[in-house]
mmCIF file of C-alpha atoms in Angstrom:
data_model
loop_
_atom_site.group_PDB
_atom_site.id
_atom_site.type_symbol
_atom_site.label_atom_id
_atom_site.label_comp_id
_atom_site.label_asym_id
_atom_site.label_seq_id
_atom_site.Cartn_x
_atom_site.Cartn_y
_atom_site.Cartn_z
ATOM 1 C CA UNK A 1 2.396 -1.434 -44.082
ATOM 2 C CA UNK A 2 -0.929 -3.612 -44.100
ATOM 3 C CA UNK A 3 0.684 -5.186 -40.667
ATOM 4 C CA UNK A 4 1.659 -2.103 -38.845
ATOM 5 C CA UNK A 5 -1.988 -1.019 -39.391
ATOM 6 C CA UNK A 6 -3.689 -4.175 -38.117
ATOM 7 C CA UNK A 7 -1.090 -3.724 -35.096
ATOM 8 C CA UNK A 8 -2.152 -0.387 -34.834
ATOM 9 C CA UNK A 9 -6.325 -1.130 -34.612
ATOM 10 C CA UNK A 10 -5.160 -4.131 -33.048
ATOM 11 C CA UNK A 11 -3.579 -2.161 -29.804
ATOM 12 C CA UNK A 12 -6.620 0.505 -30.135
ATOM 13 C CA UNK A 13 -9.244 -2.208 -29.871
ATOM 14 C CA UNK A 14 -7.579 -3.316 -26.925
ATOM 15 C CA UNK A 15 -7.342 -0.037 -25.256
ATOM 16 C CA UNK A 16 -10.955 0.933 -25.873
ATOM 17 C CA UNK A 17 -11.696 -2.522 -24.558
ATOM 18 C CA UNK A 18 -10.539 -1.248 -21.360
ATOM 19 C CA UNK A 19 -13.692 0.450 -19.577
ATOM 20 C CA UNK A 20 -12.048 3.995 -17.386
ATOM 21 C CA UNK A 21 -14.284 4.382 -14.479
ATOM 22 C CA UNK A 22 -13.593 8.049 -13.080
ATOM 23 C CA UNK A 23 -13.642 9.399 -9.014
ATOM 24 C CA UNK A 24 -13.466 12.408 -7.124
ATOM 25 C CA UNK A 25 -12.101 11.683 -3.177
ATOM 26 C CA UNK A 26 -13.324 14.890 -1.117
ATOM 27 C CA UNK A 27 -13.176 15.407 2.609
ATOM 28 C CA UNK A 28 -16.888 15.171 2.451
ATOM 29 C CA UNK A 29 -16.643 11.311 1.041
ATOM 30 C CA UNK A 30 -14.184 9.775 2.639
ATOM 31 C CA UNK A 31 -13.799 7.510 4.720
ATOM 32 C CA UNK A 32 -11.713 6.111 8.205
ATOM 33 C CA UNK A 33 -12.696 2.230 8.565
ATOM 34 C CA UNK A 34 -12.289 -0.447 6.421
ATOM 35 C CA UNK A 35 -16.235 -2.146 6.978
ATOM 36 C CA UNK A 36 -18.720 -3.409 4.933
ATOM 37 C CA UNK A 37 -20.535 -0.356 4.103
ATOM 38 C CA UNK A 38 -22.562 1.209 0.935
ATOM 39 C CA UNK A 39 -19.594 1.430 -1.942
ATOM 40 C CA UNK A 40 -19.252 4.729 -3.330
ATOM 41 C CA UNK A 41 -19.052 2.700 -7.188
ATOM 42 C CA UNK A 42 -19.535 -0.162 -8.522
ATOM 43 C CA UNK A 43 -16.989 -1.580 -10.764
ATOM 44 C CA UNK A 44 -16.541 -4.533 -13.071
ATOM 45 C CA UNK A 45 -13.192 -6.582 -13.286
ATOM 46 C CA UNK A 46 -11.081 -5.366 -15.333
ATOM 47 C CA UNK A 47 -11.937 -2.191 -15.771
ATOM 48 C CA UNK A 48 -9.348 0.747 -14.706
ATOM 49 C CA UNK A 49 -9.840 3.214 -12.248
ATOM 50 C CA UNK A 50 -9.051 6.967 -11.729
ATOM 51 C CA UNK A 51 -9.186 8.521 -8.675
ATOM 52 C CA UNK A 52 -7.292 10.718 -6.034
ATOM 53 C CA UNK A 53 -6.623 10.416 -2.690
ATOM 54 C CA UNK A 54 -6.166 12.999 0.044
ATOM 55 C CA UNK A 55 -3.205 12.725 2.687
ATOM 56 C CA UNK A 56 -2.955 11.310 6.012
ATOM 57 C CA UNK A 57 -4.310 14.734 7.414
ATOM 58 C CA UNK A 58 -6.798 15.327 5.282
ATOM 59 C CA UNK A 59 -4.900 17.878 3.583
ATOM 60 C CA UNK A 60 -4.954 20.278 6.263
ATOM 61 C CA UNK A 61 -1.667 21.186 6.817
ATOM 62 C CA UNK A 62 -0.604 23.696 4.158
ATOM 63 C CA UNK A 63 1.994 26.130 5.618
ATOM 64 C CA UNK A 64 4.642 26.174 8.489
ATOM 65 C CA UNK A 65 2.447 26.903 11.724
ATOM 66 C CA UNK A 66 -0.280 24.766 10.835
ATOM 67 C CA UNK A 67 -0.890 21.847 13.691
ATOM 68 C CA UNK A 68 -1.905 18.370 13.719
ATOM 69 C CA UNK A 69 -5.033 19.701 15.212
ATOM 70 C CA UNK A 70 -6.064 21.353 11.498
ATOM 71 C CA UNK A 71 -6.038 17.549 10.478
ATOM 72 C CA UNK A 72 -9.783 16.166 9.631
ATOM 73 C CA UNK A 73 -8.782 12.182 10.538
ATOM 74 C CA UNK A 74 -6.056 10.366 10.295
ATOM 75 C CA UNK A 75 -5.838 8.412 6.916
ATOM 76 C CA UNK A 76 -8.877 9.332 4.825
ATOM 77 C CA UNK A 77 -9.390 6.649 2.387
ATOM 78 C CA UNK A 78 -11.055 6.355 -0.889
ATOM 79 C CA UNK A 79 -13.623 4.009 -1.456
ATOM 80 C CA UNK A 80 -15.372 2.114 -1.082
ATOM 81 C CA UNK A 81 -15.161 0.103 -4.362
ATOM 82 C CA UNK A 82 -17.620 -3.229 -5.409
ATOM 83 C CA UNK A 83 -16.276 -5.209 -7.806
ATOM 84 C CA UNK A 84 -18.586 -6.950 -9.428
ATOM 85 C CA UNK A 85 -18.843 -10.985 -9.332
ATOM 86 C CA UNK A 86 -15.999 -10.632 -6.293
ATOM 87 C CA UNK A 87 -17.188 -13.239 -3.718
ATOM 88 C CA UNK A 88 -15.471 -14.297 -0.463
ATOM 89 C CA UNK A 89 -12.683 -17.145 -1.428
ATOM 90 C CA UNK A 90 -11.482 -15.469 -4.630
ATOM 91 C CA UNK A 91 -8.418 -13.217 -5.011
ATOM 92 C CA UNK A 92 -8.475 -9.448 -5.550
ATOM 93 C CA UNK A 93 -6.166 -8.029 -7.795
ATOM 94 C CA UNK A 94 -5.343 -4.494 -7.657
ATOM 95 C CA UNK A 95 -2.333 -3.350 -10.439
ATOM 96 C CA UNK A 96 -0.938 -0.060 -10.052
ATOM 97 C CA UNK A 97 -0.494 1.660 -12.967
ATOM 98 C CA UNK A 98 0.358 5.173 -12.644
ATOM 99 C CA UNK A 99 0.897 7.133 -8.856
ATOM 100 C CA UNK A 100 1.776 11.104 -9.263
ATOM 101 C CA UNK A 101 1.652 13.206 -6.098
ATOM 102 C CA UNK A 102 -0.837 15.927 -6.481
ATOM 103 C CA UNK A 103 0.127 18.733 -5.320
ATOM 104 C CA UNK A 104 3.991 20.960 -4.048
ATOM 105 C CA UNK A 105 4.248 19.748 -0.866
ATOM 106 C CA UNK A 106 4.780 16.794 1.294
ATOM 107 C CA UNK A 107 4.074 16.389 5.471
ATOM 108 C CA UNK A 108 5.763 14.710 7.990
ATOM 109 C CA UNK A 109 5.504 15.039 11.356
ATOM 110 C CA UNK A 110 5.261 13.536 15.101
ATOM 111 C CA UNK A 111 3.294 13.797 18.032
ATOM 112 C CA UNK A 112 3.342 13.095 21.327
ATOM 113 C CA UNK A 113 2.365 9.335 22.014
ATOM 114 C CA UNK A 114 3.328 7.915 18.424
ATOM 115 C CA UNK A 115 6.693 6.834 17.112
ATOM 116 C CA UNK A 116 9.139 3.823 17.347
ATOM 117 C CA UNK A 117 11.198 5.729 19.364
ATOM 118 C CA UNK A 118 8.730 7.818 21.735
ATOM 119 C CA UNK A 119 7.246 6.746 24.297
ATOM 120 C CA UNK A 120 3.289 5.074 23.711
ATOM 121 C CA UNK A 121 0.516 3.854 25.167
ATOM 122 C CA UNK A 122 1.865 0.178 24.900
ATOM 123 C CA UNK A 123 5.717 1.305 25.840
ATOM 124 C CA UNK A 124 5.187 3.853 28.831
ATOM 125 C CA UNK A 125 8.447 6.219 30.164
ATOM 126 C CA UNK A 126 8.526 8.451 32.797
ATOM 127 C CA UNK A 127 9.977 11.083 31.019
ATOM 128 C CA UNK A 128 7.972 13.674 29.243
ATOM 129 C CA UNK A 129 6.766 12.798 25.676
ATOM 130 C CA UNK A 130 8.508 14.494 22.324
ATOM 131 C CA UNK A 131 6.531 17.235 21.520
ATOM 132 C CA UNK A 132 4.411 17.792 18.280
ATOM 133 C CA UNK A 133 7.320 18.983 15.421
ATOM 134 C CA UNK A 134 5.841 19.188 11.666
ATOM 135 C CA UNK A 135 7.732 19.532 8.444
ATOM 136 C CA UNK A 136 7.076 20.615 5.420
ATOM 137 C CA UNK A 137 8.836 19.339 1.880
ATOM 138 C CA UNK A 138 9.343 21.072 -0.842
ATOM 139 C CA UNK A 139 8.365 18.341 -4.537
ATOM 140 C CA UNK A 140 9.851 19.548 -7.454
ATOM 141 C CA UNK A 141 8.283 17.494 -10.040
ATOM 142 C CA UNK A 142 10.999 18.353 -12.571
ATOM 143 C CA UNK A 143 13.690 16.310 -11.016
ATOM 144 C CA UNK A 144 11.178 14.023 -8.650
ATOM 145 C CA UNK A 145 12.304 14.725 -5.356
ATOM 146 C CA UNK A 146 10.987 16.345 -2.309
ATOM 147 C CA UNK A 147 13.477 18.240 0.201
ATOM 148 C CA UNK A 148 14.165 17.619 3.725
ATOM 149 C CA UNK A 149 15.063 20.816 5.310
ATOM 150 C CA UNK A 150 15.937 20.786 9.387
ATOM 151 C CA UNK A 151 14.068 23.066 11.608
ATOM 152 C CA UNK A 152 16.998 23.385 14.230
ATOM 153 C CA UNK A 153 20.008 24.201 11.651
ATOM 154 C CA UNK A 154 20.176 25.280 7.956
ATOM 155 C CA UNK A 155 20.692 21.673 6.308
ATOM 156 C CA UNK A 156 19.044 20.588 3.653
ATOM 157 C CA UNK A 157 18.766 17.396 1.523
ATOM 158 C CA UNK A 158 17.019 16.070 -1.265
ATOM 159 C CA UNK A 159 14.846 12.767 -1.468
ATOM 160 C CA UNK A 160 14.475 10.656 -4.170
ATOM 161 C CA UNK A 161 10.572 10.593 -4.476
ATOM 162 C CA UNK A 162 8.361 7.019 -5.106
ATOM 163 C CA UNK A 163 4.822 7.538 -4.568
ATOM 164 C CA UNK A 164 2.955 4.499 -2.921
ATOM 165 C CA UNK A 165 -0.103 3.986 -1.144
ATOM 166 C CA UNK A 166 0.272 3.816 2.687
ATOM 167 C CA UNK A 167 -3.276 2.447 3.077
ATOM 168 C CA UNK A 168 -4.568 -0.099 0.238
ATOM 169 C CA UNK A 169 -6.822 -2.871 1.312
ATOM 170 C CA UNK A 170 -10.533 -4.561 1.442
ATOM 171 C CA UNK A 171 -13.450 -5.030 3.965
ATOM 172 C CA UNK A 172 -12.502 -7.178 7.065
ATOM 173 C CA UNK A 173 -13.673 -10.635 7.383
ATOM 174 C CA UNK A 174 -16.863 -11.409 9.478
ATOM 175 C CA UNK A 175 -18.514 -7.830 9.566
ATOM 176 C CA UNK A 176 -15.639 -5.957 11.089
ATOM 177 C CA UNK A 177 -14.671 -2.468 11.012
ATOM 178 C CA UNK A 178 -11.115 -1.671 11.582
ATOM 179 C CA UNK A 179 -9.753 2.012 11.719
ATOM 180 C CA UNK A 180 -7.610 3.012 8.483
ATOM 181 C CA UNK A 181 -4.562 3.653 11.258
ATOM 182 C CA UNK A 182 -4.061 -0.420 11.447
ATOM 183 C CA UNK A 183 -2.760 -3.268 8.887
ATOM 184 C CA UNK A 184 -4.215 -6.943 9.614
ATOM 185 C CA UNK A 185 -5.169 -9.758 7.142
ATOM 186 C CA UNK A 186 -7.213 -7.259 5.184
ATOM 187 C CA UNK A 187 -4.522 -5.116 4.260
ATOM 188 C CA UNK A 188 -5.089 -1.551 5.320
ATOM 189 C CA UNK A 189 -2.334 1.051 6.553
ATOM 190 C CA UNK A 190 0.384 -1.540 5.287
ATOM 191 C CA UNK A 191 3.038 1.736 4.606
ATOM 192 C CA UNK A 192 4.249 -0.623 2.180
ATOM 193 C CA UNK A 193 6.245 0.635 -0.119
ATOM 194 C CA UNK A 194 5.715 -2.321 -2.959
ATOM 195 C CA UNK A 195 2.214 -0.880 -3.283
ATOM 196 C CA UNK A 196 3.544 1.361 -6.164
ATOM 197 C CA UNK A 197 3.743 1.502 -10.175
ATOM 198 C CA UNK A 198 4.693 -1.629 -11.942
ATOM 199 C CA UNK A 199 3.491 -4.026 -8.730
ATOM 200 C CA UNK A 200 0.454 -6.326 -8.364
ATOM 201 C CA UNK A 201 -1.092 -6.330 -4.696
ATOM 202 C CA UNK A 202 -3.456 -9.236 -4.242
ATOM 203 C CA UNK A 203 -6.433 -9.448 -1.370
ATOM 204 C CA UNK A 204 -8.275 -12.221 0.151
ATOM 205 C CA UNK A 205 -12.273 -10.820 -0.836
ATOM 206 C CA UNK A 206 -13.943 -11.017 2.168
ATOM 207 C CA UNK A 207 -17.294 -10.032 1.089
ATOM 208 C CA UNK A 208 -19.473 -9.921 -1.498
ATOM 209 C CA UNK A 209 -17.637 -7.056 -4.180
ATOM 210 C CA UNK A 210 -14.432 -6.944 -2.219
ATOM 211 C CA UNK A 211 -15.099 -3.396 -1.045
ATOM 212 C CA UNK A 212 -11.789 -1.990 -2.039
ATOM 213 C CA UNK A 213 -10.479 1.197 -0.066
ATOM 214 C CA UNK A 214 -7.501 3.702 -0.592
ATOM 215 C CA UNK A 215 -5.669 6.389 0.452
ATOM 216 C CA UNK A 216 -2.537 7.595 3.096
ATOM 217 C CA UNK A 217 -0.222 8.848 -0.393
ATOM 218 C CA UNK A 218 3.498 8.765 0.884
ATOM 219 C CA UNK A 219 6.229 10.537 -1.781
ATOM 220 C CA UNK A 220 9.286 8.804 0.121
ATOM 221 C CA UNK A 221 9.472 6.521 3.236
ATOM 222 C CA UNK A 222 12.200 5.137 5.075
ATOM 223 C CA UNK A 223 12.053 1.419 6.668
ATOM 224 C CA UNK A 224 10.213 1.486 10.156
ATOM 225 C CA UNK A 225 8.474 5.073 9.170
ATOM 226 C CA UNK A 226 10.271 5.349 12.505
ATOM 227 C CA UNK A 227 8.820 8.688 13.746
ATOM 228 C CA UNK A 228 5.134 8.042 12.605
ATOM 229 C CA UNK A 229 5.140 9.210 8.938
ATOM 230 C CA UNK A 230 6.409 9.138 5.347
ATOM 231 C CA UNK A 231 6.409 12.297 3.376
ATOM 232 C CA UNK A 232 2.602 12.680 3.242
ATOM 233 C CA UNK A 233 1.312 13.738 0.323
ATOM 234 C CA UNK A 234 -2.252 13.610 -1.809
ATOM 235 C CA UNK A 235 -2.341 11.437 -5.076
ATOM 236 C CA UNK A 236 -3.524 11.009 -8.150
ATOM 237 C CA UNK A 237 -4.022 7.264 -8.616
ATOM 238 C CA UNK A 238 -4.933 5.050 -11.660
ATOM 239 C CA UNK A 239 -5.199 0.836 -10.434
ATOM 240 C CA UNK A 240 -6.750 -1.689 -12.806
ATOM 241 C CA UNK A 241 -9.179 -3.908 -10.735
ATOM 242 C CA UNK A 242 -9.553 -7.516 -11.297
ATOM 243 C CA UNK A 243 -11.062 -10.916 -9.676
ATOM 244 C CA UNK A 244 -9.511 -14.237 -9.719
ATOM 245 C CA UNK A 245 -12.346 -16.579 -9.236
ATOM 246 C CA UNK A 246 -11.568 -19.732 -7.237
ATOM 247 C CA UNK A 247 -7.736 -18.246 -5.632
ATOM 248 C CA UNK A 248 -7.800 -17.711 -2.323
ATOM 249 C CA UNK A 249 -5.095 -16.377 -0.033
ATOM 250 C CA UNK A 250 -5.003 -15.351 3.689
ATOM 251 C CA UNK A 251 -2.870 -12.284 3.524
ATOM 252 C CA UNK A 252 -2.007 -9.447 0.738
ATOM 253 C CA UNK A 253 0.586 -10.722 -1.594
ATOM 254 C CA UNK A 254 2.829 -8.747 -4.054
ATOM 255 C CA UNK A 255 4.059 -9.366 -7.289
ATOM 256 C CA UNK A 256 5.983 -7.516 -10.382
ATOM 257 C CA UNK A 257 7.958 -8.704 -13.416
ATOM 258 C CA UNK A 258 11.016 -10.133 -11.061
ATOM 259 C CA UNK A 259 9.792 -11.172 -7.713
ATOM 260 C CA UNK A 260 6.330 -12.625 -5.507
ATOM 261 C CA UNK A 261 6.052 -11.255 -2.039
ATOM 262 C CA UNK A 262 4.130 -12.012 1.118
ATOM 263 C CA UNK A 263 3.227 -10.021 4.360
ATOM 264 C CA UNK A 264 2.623 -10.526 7.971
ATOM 265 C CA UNK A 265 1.237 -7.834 10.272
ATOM 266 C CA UNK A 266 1.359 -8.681 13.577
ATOM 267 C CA UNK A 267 3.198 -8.416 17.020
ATOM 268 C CA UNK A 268 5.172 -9.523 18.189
ATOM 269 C CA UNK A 269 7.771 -8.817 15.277
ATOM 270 C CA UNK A 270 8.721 -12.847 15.027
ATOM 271 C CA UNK A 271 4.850 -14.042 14.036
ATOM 272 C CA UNK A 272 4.829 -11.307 11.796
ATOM 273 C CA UNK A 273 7.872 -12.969 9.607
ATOM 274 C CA UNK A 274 6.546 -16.590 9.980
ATOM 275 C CA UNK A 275 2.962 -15.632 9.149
ATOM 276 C CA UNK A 276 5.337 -14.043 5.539
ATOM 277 C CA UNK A 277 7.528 -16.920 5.189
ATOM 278 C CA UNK A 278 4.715 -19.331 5.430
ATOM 279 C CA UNK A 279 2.912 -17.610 2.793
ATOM 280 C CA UNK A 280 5.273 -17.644 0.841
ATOM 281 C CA UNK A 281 5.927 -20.849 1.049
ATOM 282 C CA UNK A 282 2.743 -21.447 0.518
ATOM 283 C CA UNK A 283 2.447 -19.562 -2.616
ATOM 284 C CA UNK A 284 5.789 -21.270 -4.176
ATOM 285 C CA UNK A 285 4.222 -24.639 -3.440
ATOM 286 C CA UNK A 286 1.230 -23.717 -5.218
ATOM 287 C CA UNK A 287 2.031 -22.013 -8.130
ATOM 288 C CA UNK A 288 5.348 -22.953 -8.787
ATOM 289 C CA UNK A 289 5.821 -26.672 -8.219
ATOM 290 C CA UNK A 290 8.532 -26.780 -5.525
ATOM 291 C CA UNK A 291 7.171 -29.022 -2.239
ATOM 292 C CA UNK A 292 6.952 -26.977 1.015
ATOM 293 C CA UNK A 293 10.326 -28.880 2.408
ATOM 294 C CA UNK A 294 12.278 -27.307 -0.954
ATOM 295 C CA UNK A 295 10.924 -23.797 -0.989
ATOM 296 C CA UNK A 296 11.577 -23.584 2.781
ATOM 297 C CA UNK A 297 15.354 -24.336 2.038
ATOM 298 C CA UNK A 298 15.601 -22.208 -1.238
ATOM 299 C CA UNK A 299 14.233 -19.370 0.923
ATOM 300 C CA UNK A 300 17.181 -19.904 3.402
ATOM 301 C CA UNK A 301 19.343 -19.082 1.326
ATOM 302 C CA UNK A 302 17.824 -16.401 -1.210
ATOM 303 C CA UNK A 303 14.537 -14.705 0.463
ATOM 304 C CA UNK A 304 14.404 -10.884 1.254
ATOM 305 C CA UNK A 305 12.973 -9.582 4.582
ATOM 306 C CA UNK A 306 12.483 -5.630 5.444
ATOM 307 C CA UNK A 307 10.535 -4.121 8.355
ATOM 308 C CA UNK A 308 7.951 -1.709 6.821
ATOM 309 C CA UNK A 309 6.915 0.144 9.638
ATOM 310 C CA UNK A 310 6.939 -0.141 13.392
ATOM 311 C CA UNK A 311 4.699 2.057 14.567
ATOM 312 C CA UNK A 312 1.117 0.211 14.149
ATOM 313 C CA UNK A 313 1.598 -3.560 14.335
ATOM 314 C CA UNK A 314 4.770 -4.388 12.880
ATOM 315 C CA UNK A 315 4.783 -5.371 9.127
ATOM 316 C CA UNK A 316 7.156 -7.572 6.933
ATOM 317 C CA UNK A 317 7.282 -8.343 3.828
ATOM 318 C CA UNK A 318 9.186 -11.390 3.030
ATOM 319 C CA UNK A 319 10.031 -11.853 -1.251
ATOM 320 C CA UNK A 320 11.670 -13.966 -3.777
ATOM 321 C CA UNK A 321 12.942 -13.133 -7.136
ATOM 322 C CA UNK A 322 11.653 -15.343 -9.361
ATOM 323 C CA UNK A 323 15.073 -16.210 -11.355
ATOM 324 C CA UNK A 324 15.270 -18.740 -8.380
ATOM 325 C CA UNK A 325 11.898 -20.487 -9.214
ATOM 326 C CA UNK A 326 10.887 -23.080 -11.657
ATOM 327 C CA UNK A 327 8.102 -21.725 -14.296
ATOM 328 C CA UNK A 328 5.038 -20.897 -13.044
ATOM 329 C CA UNK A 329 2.512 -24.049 -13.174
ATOM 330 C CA UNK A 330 -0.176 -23.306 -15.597
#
């Protein structure tokens, strides 16, 4: 009995020891760059924080016959966040610990000018451009999945929901500002679906506090987000922040209890997988013990590639489960 109870103050201790830092993400705070500007909180590492986020449109589509015009921005973000004693060279460590979507209803929709499949800017056609479509889904929290239902026939289908953050990152390197539609070095609209409950995402800090931003909640994505969006949804977010002095990597990293994963976001698709490949051999190398030469043949034969999205600049991330690595080094 005298044990459970010190287990029991033991485990309270330790939760009180855990300082909850509370937010409140309105269209009147957000923000559409990740820059170096005034943080809307200052937080220390380690400490655990609650926010929400809105969706990609601001929340401004509500009901069938709203438009992408009713949207205030694309990708809102939260943020931005100083972490205290977070200097350029260290590691930011972001660990998500609980995602719900907040709210009944998910987006998706495209427009004219966006998609993997539409015509762009970059890929020109003669042919007219898809028009604007928009659909709404249905969440029912009680079995967690939001429902796809076609305009142009009666068919309907349910999706397994996973909330995740489409847009999770820091401030640019060397004073830049880059819109919250893009992913680069920094992070930013990754659409990565590994930036959900149970995973680790790790930044390069750029600047002095990190200035951590987020936002873009997606219930469900497929790989490509080949039309231009996930199910778009608002979310109710709670991350534990933390700095690891003295680590520094180039490009977000993942990590959970059975595999370490790197990204690449660039064009065209084949830098983006050797920029995640050499990461991650990078990372093996470093942390694990293996030279360069062996973890570039072990990931021959056991890595994980998947295309996250192909409508910004195309992002990979490239994994290993660890069951195929020697202990970590301490």
């Amino acid at each position: 009995m005298i044990i459970r109870i010190l287990v029991a103050l033991l485990l309270v201790g330790s939760a009180l020891a855990q300082n909850v830092v509370h937010y409140t993400t309105t269209t009147a705070n957000v923000k559409y760059l990740f820059a170096t500007v005034e943080p809307v909180l200052r937080l220390k590492s380690g400490d655990i924080l609650d926010t929400n986020t809105l969706d990609c449109f601001g929340n401004g589509l509500k009901k069938p016959g709203d438009t992408l015009s009713m949207a205030t921005g694309d990708n809102p973000l939260a943020g931005p966040f100083y972490v205290e004693g977070a200097e350029p060279g260290d590691t930011l460590a972001v660990k998500i610990l609980d995602l719900q979507v907040d709210g009944d209803t998910g987006v998706g929709a495209f427009a004219p000018g966006f998609g993997a499949i539409n015509e762009t800017n970059y890929t020109p056609m003669l042919h007219a451009p898809l028009p604007e479509r928009v659909w709404f889904y249905p969440i029912d929290h009680r079995d967690n999945t939001a429902t796809f239902k076609a305009l142009d026939s009666d068919f309907s289908v349910k999706i397994p929901v996973h909330p995740f953050f489409g847009c999770i990152g820091v401030a640019p390197a060397n004073g830049e500002g880059r819109t919250s539609v893009v992913p680069a070095e920094f992070g930013g609209n990754m659409d990565s679906p590994e930036a959900s409950v149970g995973n680790t995402v790790y930044f390069p800090v750029n600047v002095k506090g990190g200035l951590l931003y987020l936002g873009d909640g997606h219930a469900a994505m497929g790989d490509g987000e080949i039309a231009g969006t996930a199910i778009e949804v608002p979310l109710k977010a709670r991350v534990q922040i933390s700095v690891i002095k003295g680590r520094t990597i180039s490009w977000p990293q993942f990590e959970n209890d059975d595999a370490i994963m790197t990204v690449g976001a660039y064009r065209p698709v084949d830098d983006a997988v050797r920029i995640a490949f050499t990461e991650l051999v990078h990372w093996i190398h470093k942390d694990y013990g293996l030279s360069e030469l062996d973890a570039y043949e072990l990931l021959s034969k056991v890595a994980k590639i998947h295309l996250n999205e192909m409508v910004d600049p195309n992002y990979v991330v490239a994994s290993v489960e660890k069951k195929y690595l020697p202990g970590k080094k301490k």
